[in-house]
Amino acid sequence: MTTPSSGDTVTIDYVLKRTDGQEVGNTAQVGPQDITLGNGQIFPQIEEALTGMSVGDEQSIAIPCDKAFGPRNEQMIIDIPRANLPPEPAPQPGMALQAQSPDGQPMTLYVLEVGEESIKADGNHPLAGEDLTFDITLRDIKQAA
């Protein structure tokens, strides 16, 4: 049976869960995903697992938080004066805001609280601090030319 190697493009289905079993993403929502192995498009642990799989194989891969989105960093929770925000749309808890980090890189902040004078926003990835499990199914292999 054929197994993929670096440079091959694979099509996978996945279910992403937290350690407590709560599902936080799956390809039923977004459709099967194409990944070119060796391009850093997915966690290395998943690439490694895929290189040993054949079409139709299923596998669960546990990824600890330090190898996934990292630990939560409380310094990434900041207060932003409302005067620094556009008037519309009005900020709401859970809303994503686009911002620039101090080094000019784009980043996403998630609104935690909305006050009259300021908002509290979180720059951590929503899955930071979480151990994750990916249940993957290899659907197809397109070998590199």
Tab-separated table of N, CA and C in Angstrom:
chain	number	residue	atom	x	y	z
A	1	MET	N	0.836	-1.189	0.000
A	1	MET	CA	0.000	0.000	0.000
A	1	MET	C	0.877	1.248	0.000
A	2	THR	N	0.390	2.284	-0.651
A	2	THR	CA	1.126	3.533	-0.764
A	2	THR	C	0.942	4.370	0.492
A	3	THR	N	2.047	4.918	0.966
A	3	THR	CA	2.002	5.873	2.070
A	3	THR	C	2.627	7.179	1.584
A	4	PRO	N	2.165	8.311	2.112
A	4	PRO	CA	2.690	9.600	1.644
A	4	PRO	C	4.076	9.896	2.201
A	5	SER	N	4.779	10.769	1.495
A	5	SER	CA	6.080	11.247	1.965
A	5	SER	C	6.163	12.745	1.726
A	6	SER	N	7.233	13.343	2.187
A	6	SER	CA	7.411	14.788	2.078
A	6	SER	C	7.252	15.229	0.631
A	7	GLY	N	6.487	16.291	0.422
A	7	GLY	CA	6.216	16.809	-0.905
A	7	GLY	C	4.887	16.342	-1.471
A	8	ASP	N	4.358	15.223	-0.964
A	8	ASP	CA	3.053	14.735	-1.407
A	8	ASP	C	1.956	15.586	-0.787
A	9	THR	N	0.848	15.692	-1.495
A	9	THR	CA	-0.331	16.387	-0.971
A	9	THR	C	-1.342	15.337	-0.546
A	10	VAL	N	-1.785	15.435	0.691
A	10	VAL	CA	-2.763	14.491	1.226
A	10	VAL	C	-4.075	15.223	1.488
A	11	THR	N	-5.154	14.490	1.396
A	11	THR	CA	-6.468	15.003	1.767
A	11	THR	C	-6.877	14.267	3.034
A	12	ILE	N	-7.234	15.047	4.072
A	12	ILE	CA	-7.616	14.436	5.339
A	12	ILE	C	-8.958	14.986	5.822
A	13	ASP	N	-9.606	14.168	6.623
A	13	ASP	CA	-10.704	14.617	7.465
A	13	ASP	C	-10.171	14.585	8.883
A	14	TYR	N	-10.676	15.473	9.732
A	14	TYR	CA	-10.242	15.468	11.125
A	14	TYR	C	-11.365	15.911	12.039
A	15	VAL	N	-11.229	15.507	13.292
A	15	VAL	CA	-12.029	16.031	14.395
A	15	VAL	C	-11.014	16.487	15.432
A	16	LEU	N	-11.119	17.741	15.858
A	16	LEU	CA	-10.209	18.319	16.848
A	16	LEU	C	-10.948	18.423	18.172
A	17	LYS	N	-10.333	17.865	19.237
A	17	LYS	CA	-10.957	17.880	20.560
A	17	LYS	C	-9.971	18.364	21.613
A	18	ARG	N	-10.550	18.978	22.654
A	18	ARG	CA	-9.779	19.291	23.858
A	18	ARG	C	-9.636	18.007	24.665
A	19	THR	N	-8.793	18.058	25.691
A	19	THR	CA	-8.577	16.892	26.544
A	19	THR	C	-9.871	16.390	27.172
A	20	ASP	N	-10.792	17.317	27.499
A	20	ASP	CA	-12.054	16.912	28.117
A	20	ASP	C	-13.030	16.286	27.122
A	21	GLY	N	-12.610	16.144	25.845
A	21	GLY	CA	-13.448	15.533	24.833
A	21	GLY	C	-14.315	16.515	24.065
A	22	GLN	N	-14.322	17.797	24.474
A	22	GLN	CA	-15.129	18.790	23.772
A	22	GLN	C	-14.572	19.004	22.369
A	23	GLU	N	-15.434	18.847	21.376
A	23	GLU	CA	-15.043	19.055	19.995
A	23	GLU	C	-14.952	20.546	19.715
A	24	VAL	N	-13.830	20.980	19.114
A	24	VAL	CA	-13.638	22.401	18.820
A	24	VAL	C	-13.412	22.667	17.336
A	25	GLY	N	-13.457	21.644	16.522
A	25	GLY	CA	-13.319	21.824	15.085
A	25	GLY	C	-13.391	20.491	14.378
A	26	ASN	N	-13.854	20.530	13.131
A	26	ASN	CA	-13.859	19.311	12.328
A	26	ASN	C	-14.077	19.653	10.865
A	27	THR	N	-13.747	18.712	10.009
A	27	THR	CA	-13.904	18.944	8.579
A	27	THR	C	-15.351	18.824	8.126
A	28	ALA	N	-16.246	18.359	8.995
A	28	ALA	CA	-17.666	18.382	8.647
A	28	ALA	C	-18.117	19.833	8.468
A	29	GLN	N	-17.448	20.765	9.162
A	29	GLN	CA	-17.779	22.195	9.071
A	29	GLN	C	-17.114	22.870	7.870
A	30	VAL	N	-15.887	22.470	7.565
A	30	VAL	CA	-15.097	23.183	6.556
A	30	VAL	C	-14.738	22.343	5.335
A	31	GLY	N	-15.033	21.067	5.343
A	31	GLY	CA	-14.695	20.177	4.233
A	31	GLY	C	-13.316	19.572	4.401
A	32	PRO	N	-13.043	18.473	3.692
A	32	PRO	CA	-11.719	17.830	3.772
A	32	PRO	C	-10.608	18.838	3.470
A	33	GLN	N	-9.480	18.637	4.104
A	33	GLN	CA	-8.363	19.575	3.969
A	33	GLN	C	-7.227	18.947	3.175
A	34	ASP	N	-6.654	19.710	2.241
A	34	ASP	CA	-5.476	19.296	1.491
A	34	ASP	C	-4.247	19.884	2.166
A	35	ILE	N	-3.259	19.034	2.401
A	35	ILE	CA	-2.030	19.448	3.082
A	35	ILE	C	-0.854	18.905	2.293
A	36	THR	N	0.103	19.772	1.984
A	36	THR	CA	1.336	19.324	1.351
A	36	THR	C	2.341	19.036	2.461
A	37	LEU	N	2.735	17.791	2.568
A	37	LEU	CA	3.648	17.386	3.640
A	37	LEU	C	5.015	18.027	3.442
A	38	GLY	N	5.595	18.484	4.533
A	38	GLY	CA	6.906	19.110	4.504
A	38	GLY	C	6.850	20.624	4.370
A	39	ASN	N	5.638	21.191	4.235
A	39	ASN	CA	5.512	22.645	4.084
A	39	ASN	C	5.157	23.346	5.387
A	40	GLY	N	5.057	22.613	6.499
A	40	GLY	CA	4.749	23.226	7.784
A	40	GLY	C	3.322	23.724	7.888
A	41	GLN	N	2.392	23.134	7.134
A	41	GLN	CA	1.004	23.578	7.151
A	41	GLN	C	0.223	23.039	8.340
A	42	ILE	N	0.773	22.036	9.008
A	42	ILE	CA	0.074	21.382	10.102
A	42	ILE	C	1.107	20.986	11.151
A	43	PHE	N	0.653	20.663	12.345
A	43	PHE	CA	1.581	20.286	13.410
A	43	PHE	C	2.484	19.135	12.962
A	44	PRO	N	3.779	19.183	13.320
A	44	PRO	CA	4.714	18.133	12.906
A	44	PRO	C	4.274	16.724	13.342
A	45	GLN	N	3.626	16.613	14.494
A	45	GLN	CA	3.189	15.295	14.966
A	45	GLN	C	2.163	14.685	14.010
A	46	ILE	N	1.337	15.521	13.412
A	46	ILE	CA	0.335	15.016	12.469
A	46	ILE	C	1.017	14.636	11.159
A	47	GLU	N	1.947	15.463	10.690
A	47	GLU	CA	2.702	15.107	9.477
A	47	GLU	C	3.400	13.766	9.661
A	48	GLU	N	4.023	13.592	10.819
A	48	GLU	CA	4.734	12.340	11.086
A	48	GLU	C	3.776	11.150	11.053
A	49	ALA	N	2.609	11.295	11.670
A	49	ALA	CA	1.622	10.214	11.668
A	49	ALA	C	1.146	9.923	10.250
A	50	LEU	N	0.912	10.964	9.454
A	50	LEU	CA	0.409	10.774	8.092
A	50	LEU	C	1.385	10.012	7.215
A	51	THR	N	2.691	10.187	7.423
A	51	THR	CA	3.668	9.514	6.568
A	51	THR	C	3.653	8.000	6.752
A	52	GLY	N	3.031	7.511	7.811
A	52	GLY	CA	2.931	6.063	8.014
A	52	GLY	C	1.552	5.505	7.701
A	53	MET	N	0.661	6.342	7.178
A	53	MET	CA	-0.714	5.915	6.946
A	53	MET	C	-0.979	5.623	5.468
A	54	SER	N	-1.995	4.816	5.229
A	54	SER	CA	-2.495	4.539	3.885
A	54	SER	C	-3.892	5.120	3.770
A	55	VAL	N	-4.369	5.296	2.532
A	55	VAL	CA	-5.710	5.836	2.314
A	55	VAL	C	-6.727	4.980	3.072
A	56	GLY	N	-7.595	5.663	3.832
A	56	GLY	CA	-8.619	4.981	4.627
A	56	GLY	C	-8.220	4.764	6.079
A	57	ASP	N	-6.926	4.867	6.384
A	57	ASP	CA	-6.466	4.687	7.767
A	57	ASP	C	-6.949	5.838	8.641
A	58	GLU	N	-7.187	5.515	9.908
A	58	GLU	CA	-7.576	6.507	10.913
A	58	GLU	C	-6.578	6.447	12.055
A	59	GLN	N	-6.349	7.596	12.685
A	59	GLN	CA	-5.423	7.643	13.815
A	59	GLN	C	-5.771	8.820	14.710
A	60	SER	N	-5.565	8.655	16.011
A	60	SER	CA	-5.704	9.747	16.978
A	60	SER	C	-4.316	10.199	17.383
A	61	ILE	N	-4.093	11.512	17.335
A	61	ILE	CA	-2.798	12.078	17.702
A	61	ILE	C	-3.012	13.085	18.821
A	62	ALA	N	-2.382	12.843	19.964
A	62	ALA	CA	-2.447	13.762	21.105
A	62	ALA	C	-1.295	14.755	20.980
A	63	ILE	N	-1.619	16.042	21.143
A	63	ILE	CA	-0.606	17.089	21.059
A	63	ILE	C	-0.702	17.938	22.321
A	64	PRO	N	0.354	17.905	23.152
A	64	PRO	CA	0.323	18.721	24.373
A	64	PRO	C	0.373	20.211	24.032
A	65	CYS	N	-0.148	21.035	24.941
A	65	CYS	CA	-0.275	22.472	24.649
A	65	CYS	C	1.048	23.105	24.254
A	66	ASP	N	2.169	22.681	24.848
A	66	ASP	CA	3.442	23.315	24.506
A	66	ASP	C	3.897	22.986	23.086
A	67	LYS	N	3.305	21.955	22.468
A	67	LYS	CA	3.615	21.613	21.076
A	67	LYS	C	2.493	22.046	20.138
A	68	ALA	N	1.402	22.595	20.709
A	68	ALA	CA	0.260	23.054	19.908
A	68	ALA	C	0.318	24.583	19.839
A	69	PHE	N	-0.543	25.263	20.589
A	69	PHE	CA	-0.605	26.728	20.546
A	69	PHE	C	0.086	27.363	21.735
A	70	GLY	N	0.812	26.579	22.516
A	70	GLY	CA	1.580	27.105	23.627
A	70	GLY	C	0.736	27.354	24.868
A	71	PRO	N	1.398	27.645	25.975
A	71	PRO	CA	0.663	27.959	27.205
A	71	PRO	C	0.013	29.336	27.107
A	72	ARG	N	-0.998	29.544	27.924
A	72	ARG	CA	-1.627	30.879	27.983
A	72	ARG	C	-0.636	31.858	28.595
A	73	ASN	N	-0.608	33.058	28.072
A	73	ASN	CA	0.265	34.115	28.570
A	73	ASN	C	-0.631	35.245	29.069
A	74	GLU	N	-0.694	35.408	30.375
A	74	GLU	CA	-1.575	36.433	30.947
A	74	GLU	C	-1.169	37.847	30.547
A	75	GLN	N	0.090	38.037	30.122
A	75	GLN	CA	0.518	39.359	29.648
A	75	GLN	C	-0.107	39.719	28.303
A	76	MET	N	-0.739	38.725	27.657
A	76	MET	CA	-1.413	38.962	26.379
A	76	MET	C	-2.842	39.473	26.575
A	77	ILE	N	-3.271	39.615	27.829
A	77	ILE	CA	-4.583	40.185	28.122
A	77	ILE	C	-4.360	41.663	28.417
A	78	ILE	N	-4.978	42.511	27.605
A	78	ILE	CA	-4.705	43.944	27.688
A	78	ILE	C	-5.997	44.749	27.750
A	79	ASP	N	-5.882	45.949	28.293
A	79	ASP	CA	-6.975	46.915	28.283
A	79	ASP	C	-6.737	47.877	27.125
A	80	ILE	N	-7.797	48.154	26.381
A	80	ILE	CA	-7.713	49.069	25.245
A	80	ILE	C	-8.752	50.176	25.462
A	81	PRO	N	-8.317	51.426	25.472
A	81	PRO	CA	-9.286	52.520	25.603
A	81	PRO	C	-10.287	52.490	24.442
A	82	ARG	N	-11.552	52.703	24.746
A	82	ARG	CA	-12.586	52.712	23.701
A	82	ARG	C	-12.285	53.774	22.656
A	83	ALA	N	-11.628	54.872	23.068
A	83	ALA	CA	-11.289	55.937	22.127
A	83	ALA	C	-10.345	55.441	21.024
A	84	ASN	N	-9.623	54.344	21.277
A	84	ASN	CA	-8.696	53.795	20.282
A	84	ASN	C	-9.384	52.842	19.310
A	85	LEU	N	-10.674	52.616	19.483
A	85	LEU	CA	-11.422	51.684	18.633
A	85	LEU	C	-12.345	52.445	17.704
A	86	PRO	N	-12.617	51.890	16.533
A	86	PRO	CA	-13.607	52.540	15.679
A	86	PRO	C	-14.987	52.465	16.342
A	87	PRO	N	-15.865	53.422	16.072
A	87	PRO	CA	-17.177	53.426	16.724
A	87	PRO	C	-18.066	52.260	16.295
A	88	GLU	N	-17.892	51.781	15.074
A	88	GLU	CA	-18.711	50.673	14.578
A	88	GLU	C	-17.813	49.595	14.004
A	89	PRO	N	-18.086	48.352	14.195
A	89	PRO	CA	-19.171	47.861	15.037
A	89	PRO	C	-18.802	47.992	16.505
A	90	ALA	N	-19.808	48.115	17.339
A	90	ALA	CA	-19.572	48.224	18.778
A	90	ALA	C	-18.951	46.928	19.275
A	91	PRO	N	-17.908	47.007	20.116
A	91	PRO	CA	-17.275	45.786	20.602
A	91	PRO	C	-18.235	44.960	21.469
A	92	GLN	N	-18.158	43.641	21.284
A	92	GLN	CA	-18.967	42.691	22.051
A	92	GLN	C	-18.059	41.573	22.534
A	93	PRO	N	-18.313	41.002	23.709
A	93	PRO	CA	-17.515	39.857	24.157
A	93	PRO	C	-17.518	38.755	23.097
A	94	GLY	N	-16.313	38.209	22.847
A	94	GLY	CA	-16.149	37.151	21.857
A	94	GLY	C	-15.761	37.660	20.483
A	95	MET	N	-15.944	38.956	20.235
A	95	MET	CA	-15.618	39.540	18.942
A	95	MET	C	-14.108	39.483	18.715
A	96	ALA	N	-13.702	39.216	17.474
A	96	ALA	CA	-12.290	39.241	17.102
A	96	ALA	C	-11.940	40.614	16.541
A	97	LEU	N	-10.818	41.155	16.983
A	97	LEU	CA	-10.305	42.436	16.500
A	97	LEU	C	-8.947	42.209	15.853
A	98	GLN	N	-8.690	42.882	14.758
A	98	GLN	CA	-7.384	42.814	14.126
A	98	GLN	C	-6.539	43.966	14.657
A	99	ALA	N	-5.297	43.661	14.999
A	99	ALA	CA	-4.403	44.666	15.562
A	99	ALA	C	-2.979	44.390	15.069
A	100	GLN	N	-2.058	45.235	15.487
A	100	GLN	CA	-0.645	45.024	15.203
A	100	GLN	C	0.086	44.839	16.515
A	101	SER	N	0.988	43.864	16.530
A	101	SER	CA	1.823	43.654	17.705
A	101	SER	C	2.848	44.788	17.769
A	102	PRO	N	3.555	44.942	18.904
A	102	PRO	CA	4.557	46.015	19.008
A	102	PRO	C	5.623	45.958	17.911
A	103	ASP	N	5.871	44.743	17.366
A	103	ASP	CA	6.870	44.645	16.291
A	103	ASP	C	6.250	44.783	14.895
A	104	GLY	N	4.958	45.189	14.841
A	104	GLY	CA	4.307	45.461	13.570
A	104	GLY	C	3.633	44.273	12.909
A	105	GLN	N	3.682	43.117	13.548
A	105	GLN	CA	3.055	41.924	12.979
A	105	GLN	C	1.552	41.946	13.228
A	106	PRO	N	0.748	41.453	12.259
A	106	PRO	CA	-0.698	41.398	12.494
A	106	PRO	C	-1.021	40.364	13.575
A	107	MET	N	-2.025	40.667	14.376
A	107	MET	CA	-2.454	39.723	15.408
A	107	MET	C	-3.949	39.882	15.628
A	108	THR	N	-4.548	38.837	16.155
A	108	THR	CA	-5.972	38.850	16.458
A	108	THR	C	-6.146	38.928	17.962
A	109	LEU	N	-6.997	39.839	18.397
A	109	LEU	CA	-7.368	39.965	19.802
A	109	LEU	C	-8.828	39.567	19.931
A	110	TYR	N	-9.177	38.919	21.034
A	110	TYR	CA	-10.553	38.514	21.290
A	110	TYR	C	-11.091	39.311	22.472
A	111	VAL	N	-12.213	39.998	22.283
A	111	VAL	CA	-12.798	40.837	23.318
A	111	VAL	C	-13.319	39.952	24.445
A	112	LEU	N	-12.856	40.232	25.664
A	112	LEU	CA	-13.310	39.495	26.850
A	112	LEU	C	-14.415	40.249	27.583
A	113	GLU	N	-14.188	41.548	27.796
A	113	GLU	CA	-15.125	42.382	28.551
A	113	GLU	C	-15.226	43.744	27.875
A	114	VAL	N	-16.404	44.340	27.976
A	114	VAL	CA	-16.626	45.672	27.416
A	114	VAL	C	-17.063	46.595	28.543
A	115	GLY	N	-16.272	47.649	28.773
A	115	GLY	CA	-16.620	48.662	29.764
A	115	GLY	C	-16.937	49.976	29.071
A	116	GLU	N	-17.334	50.962	29.854
A	116	GLU	CA	-17.674	52.260	29.271
A	116	GLU	C	-16.460	52.974	28.698
A	117	GLU	N	-15.314	52.865	29.391
A	117	GLU	CA	-14.112	53.589	28.978
A	117	GLU	C	-13.099	52.727	28.229
A	118	SER	N	-13.141	51.397	28.454
A	118	SER	CA	-12.152	50.521	27.826
A	118	SER	C	-12.737	49.121	27.640
A	119	ILE	N	-12.010	48.330	26.869
A	119	ILE	CA	-12.350	46.920	26.728
A	119	ILE	C	-11.159	46.098	27.189
A	120	LYS	N	-11.408	44.866	27.591
A	120	LYS	CA	-10.340	43.922	27.917
A	120	LYS	C	-10.302	42.917	26.775
A	121	ALA	N	-9.117	42.737	26.195
A	121	ALA	CA	-8.958	41.845	25.051
A	121	ALA	C	-7.818	40.871	25.307
A	122	ASP	N	-7.921	39.710	24.679
A	122	ASP	CA	-6.970	38.623	24.867
A	122	ASP	C	-6.267	38.336	23.546
A	123	GLY	N	-4.934	38.405	23.538
A	123	GLY	CA	-4.140	38.125	22.349
A	123	GLY	C	-3.701	36.680	22.237
A	124	ASN	N	-4.054	35.848	23.227
A	124	ASN	CA	-3.725	34.428	23.144
A	124	ASN	C	-4.577	33.762	22.071
A	125	HIS	N	-4.039	32.721	21.455
A	125	HIS	CA	-4.850	31.901	20.555
A	125	HIS	C	-5.964	31.280	21.396
A	126	PRO	N	-7.171	31.132	20.859
A	126	PRO	CA	-8.271	30.562	21.655
A	126	PRO	C	-7.968	29.175	22.233
A	127	LEU	N	-7.035	28.427	21.636
A	127	LEU	CA	-6.699	27.093	22.152
A	127	LEU	C	-5.367	27.084	22.903
A	128	ALA	N	-4.814	28.249	23.216
A	128	ALA	CA	-3.589	28.307	24.018
A	128	ALA	C	-3.866	27.680	25.381
A	129	GLY	N	-2.909	26.920	25.865
A	129	GLY	CA	-3.050	26.264	27.165
A	129	GLY	C	-3.826	24.962	27.110
A	130	GLU	N	-4.256	24.561	25.928
A	130	GLU	CA	-5.062	23.347	25.784
A	130	GLU	C	-4.225	22.211	25.196
A	131	ASP	N	-4.341	21.028	25.800
A	131	ASP	CA	-3.848	19.808	25.170
A	131	ASP	C	-4.916	19.398	24.167
A	132	LEU	N	-4.498	18.972	22.982
A	132	LEU	CA	-5.439	18.695	21.901
A	132	LEU	C	-5.313	17.262	21.403
A	133	THR	N	-6.392	16.754	20.834
A	133	THR	CA	-6.380	15.463	20.164
A	133	THR	C	-6.979	15.641	18.784
A	134	PHE	N	-6.252	15.207	17.771
A	134	PHE	CA	-6.744	15.197	16.401
A	134	PHE	C	-7.060	13.754	16.032
A	135	ASP	N	-8.306	13.486	15.663
A	135	ASP	CA	-8.683	12.206	15.080
A	135	ASP	C	-8.673	12.439	13.582
A	136	ILE	N	-7.723	11.815	12.891
A	136	ILE	CA	-7.574	12.069	11.458
A	136	ILE	C	-7.875	10.812	10.648
A	137	THR	N	-8.378	11.037	9.450
A	137	THR	CA	-8.598	9.980	8.469
A	137	THR	C	-7.935	10.427	7.174
A	138	LEU	N	-7.066	9.582	6.634
A	138	LEU	CA	-6.401	9.884	5.370
A	138	LEU	C	-7.329	9.492	4.218
A	139	ARG	N	-7.736	10.472	3.413
A	139	ARG	CA	-8.700	10.256	2.335
A	139	ARG	C	-8.039	10.055	0.965
A	140	ASP	N	-6.917	10.742	0.724
A	140	ASP	CA	-6.314	10.659	-0.590
A	140	ASP	C	-4.842	11.063	-0.507
A	141	ILE	N	-4.060	10.553	-1.442
A	141	ILE	CA	-2.639	10.917	-1.567
A	141	ILE	C	-2.392	11.320	-3.021
A	142	LYS	N	-1.853	12.508	-3.212
A	142	LYS	CA	-1.408	12.937	-4.543
A	142	LYS	C	0.110	13.037	-4.456
A	143	GLN	N	0.785	12.102	-5.079
A	143	GLN	CA	2.231	12.062	-4.977
A	143	GLN	C	2.859	13.199	-5.758
A	144	ALA	N	3.955	13.747	-5.179
A	144	ALA	CA	4.673	14.841	-5.822
A	144	ALA	C	5.257	14.350	-7.144
A	145	ALA	N	5.332	15.275	-8.086
A	145	ALA	CA	5.865	14.925	-9.415
A	145	ALA	C	7.361	14.723	-9.364
